[in-house]
Amino acid sequence: MIGVANPYNLNCPSRDMLEFIGGKWTILILCRLHSGPARTGELMRDIGGISPKMLTQTLRELERNGFVERISHPEVPPRVEYRMTGLGVSLSDVVRAMEQWVVTNYPAILEQRARASRAA
């Protein structure tokens, strides 16, 4: 039987999921895939600063947890793309809201940082 998730409990495995979801690469990949399926090269191009190794590692973890699916097209040359699952879409809706919050509030955050620096 699976118990109730309690991320406040140090020993609850759901805490690892929050850490993974909160990772910058996870969030950026989910935001990008929210707009549609993408190949690895497209993700590399669209997500500045991510290394090929980190992209592969994060995509595998997203796939393992059921947030994205890897689609292999039987073509020559082989073509692989990643797209959101239903579970991934439900999570990306939350992540996209966070992204929009950052875009909206970033000027106020920068202003507060400047005030804090002047006060220090």
Short mmCIF file of C-alpha atoms in Angstrom, two decimals:
data_model
loop_
_atom_site.label_atom_id
_atom_site.label_comp_id
_atom_site.label_asym_id
_atom_site.label_seq_id
_atom_site.Cartn_x
_atom_site.Cartn_y
_atom_site.Cartn_z
CA MET A 1 0.00 0.00 0.00
CA ILE A 2 1.24 3.46 -0.85
CA GLY A 3 1.10 5.93 2.01
CA VAL A 4 0.08 9.55 1.85
CA ALA A 5 2.82 11.85 0.59
CA ASN A 6 4.16 14.26 3.20
CA PRO A 7 7.05 16.32 1.83
CA TYR A 8 7.55 17.93 5.25
CA ASN A 9 8.63 14.54 6.59
CA LEU A 10 12.38 14.14 6.13
CA ASN A 11 11.99 10.45 5.23
CA CYS A 12 9.14 10.82 2.74
CA PRO A 13 10.20 10.03 -0.86
CA SER A 14 7.86 12.75 -2.14
CA ARG A 15 10.44 15.24 -0.93
CA ASP A 16 12.80 14.05 -3.68
CA MET A 17 10.07 14.74 -6.24
CA LEU A 18 9.72 18.34 -5.04
CA GLU A 19 13.47 18.78 -5.31
CA PHE A 20 13.46 17.38 -8.85
CA ILE A 21 10.47 19.45 -9.98
CA GLY A 22 12.03 22.57 -8.48
CA GLY A 23 15.27 22.13 -10.40
CA LYS A 24 15.92 24.86 -12.95
CA TRP A 25 16.39 22.47 -15.86
CA THR A 26 13.21 20.54 -15.08
CA ILE A 27 11.20 23.75 -14.99
CA LEU A 28 12.70 25.11 -18.20
CA ILE A 29 12.22 21.82 -20.09
CA LEU A 30 8.60 21.56 -18.95
CA CYS A 31 7.93 25.17 -19.96
CA ARG A 32 9.44 24.54 -23.39
CA LEU A 33 7.58 21.27 -23.98
CA HIS A 34 4.33 22.93 -22.91
CA SER A 35 4.34 24.66 -26.30
CA GLY A 36 4.70 21.38 -28.18
CA PRO A 37 6.92 18.35 -28.84
CA ALA A 38 10.60 18.94 -29.47
CA ARG A 39 13.69 17.09 -30.57
CA THR A 40 16.83 17.11 -28.45
CA GLY A 41 18.54 19.65 -30.71
CA GLU A 42 15.58 22.01 -30.47
CA LEU A 43 15.63 21.77 -26.68
CA MET A 44 19.38 22.48 -26.64
CA ARG A 45 18.84 25.52 -28.85
CA ASP A 46 15.83 26.84 -26.92
CA ILE A 47 17.17 26.32 -23.38
CA GLY A 48 20.32 28.39 -23.11
CA GLY A 49 23.12 27.05 -20.93
CA ILE A 50 22.02 23.43 -20.55
CA SER A 51 24.68 20.85 -21.38
CA PRO A 52 23.86 17.82 -23.53
CA LYS A 53 24.53 15.56 -20.52
CA MET A 54 22.20 17.52 -18.23
CA LEU A 55 19.48 17.66 -20.90
CA THR A 56 19.65 13.89 -21.41
CA GLN A 57 19.70 13.22 -17.67
CA THR A 58 16.72 15.49 -17.00
CA LEU A 59 14.70 14.14 -19.93
CA ARG A 60 15.29 10.57 -18.72
CA GLU A 61 14.12 11.49 -15.23
CA LEU A 62 11.05 13.29 -16.62
CA GLU A 63 10.27 10.20 -18.69
CA ARG A 64 10.86 7.83 -15.76
CA ASN A 65 8.40 9.80 -13.64
CA GLY A 66 5.76 9.90 -16.38
CA PHE A 67 5.90 13.63 -17.21
CA VAL A 68 7.19 13.26 -20.78
CA GLU A 69 7.29 10.51 -23.33
CA ARG A 70 10.05 9.77 -25.79
CA ILE A 71 8.72 9.14 -29.29
CA SER A 72 10.99 7.28 -31.72
CA HIS A 73 10.02 7.70 -35.36
CA PRO A 74 11.07 4.78 -37.59
CA GLU A 75 12.82 6.89 -40.21
CA VAL A 76 16.24 7.13 -41.75
CA PRO A 77 17.96 8.90 -40.16
CA PRO A 78 16.28 8.05 -36.85
CA ARG A 79 14.24 10.85 -35.30
CA VAL A 80 13.35 11.13 -31.62
CA GLU A 81 11.19 13.76 -30.00
CA TYR A 82 9.83 14.39 -26.54
CA ARG A 83 6.31 15.44 -25.64
CA MET A 84 4.28 15.98 -22.53
CA THR A 85 2.06 13.29 -21.08
CA GLY A 86 -1.22 14.13 -19.34
CA LEU A 87 0.63 14.12 -16.03
CA GLY A 88 3.28 16.41 -17.49
CA VAL A 89 0.67 18.84 -18.79
CA SER A 90 -0.94 19.04 -15.36
CA LEU A 91 2.46 19.85 -13.83
CA SER A 92 3.46 22.25 -16.59
CA ASP A 93 0.31 24.30 -15.97
CA VAL A 94 1.61 24.97 -12.45
CA VAL A 95 5.16 25.58 -13.68
CA ARG A 96 3.95 27.98 -16.39
CA ALA A 97 2.07 29.95 -13.74
CA MET A 98 5.33 30.24 -11.79
CA GLU A 99 7.15 31.34 -14.94
CA GLN A 100 4.54 34.04 -15.56
CA TRP A 101 4.81 35.17 -11.93
CA VAL A 102 8.57 35.62 -12.35
CA VAL A 103 8.14 37.58 -15.59
CA THR A 104 5.52 39.83 -13.99
CA ASN A 105 7.33 40.39 -10.70
CA TYR A 106 10.98 40.42 -11.74
CA PRO A 107 11.23 44.23 -11.89
CA ALA A 108 9.97 44.48 -8.29
CA ILE A 109 12.44 41.78 -7.22
CA LEU A 110 15.32 43.67 -8.84
CA GLU A 111 14.19 46.87 -7.15
CA GLN A 112 14.09 45.14 -3.76
CA ARG A 113 17.56 43.68 -4.32
CA ALA A 114 18.90 47.14 -5.12
CA ARG A 115 17.31 48.58 -1.95
CA ALA A 116 18.78 45.77 0.13
CA SER A 117 22.24 46.35 -1.39
CA ARG A 118 22.07 50.07 -0.64
CA ALA A 119 21.00 49.37 2.95
CA ALA A 120 23.86 46.93 3.54
#
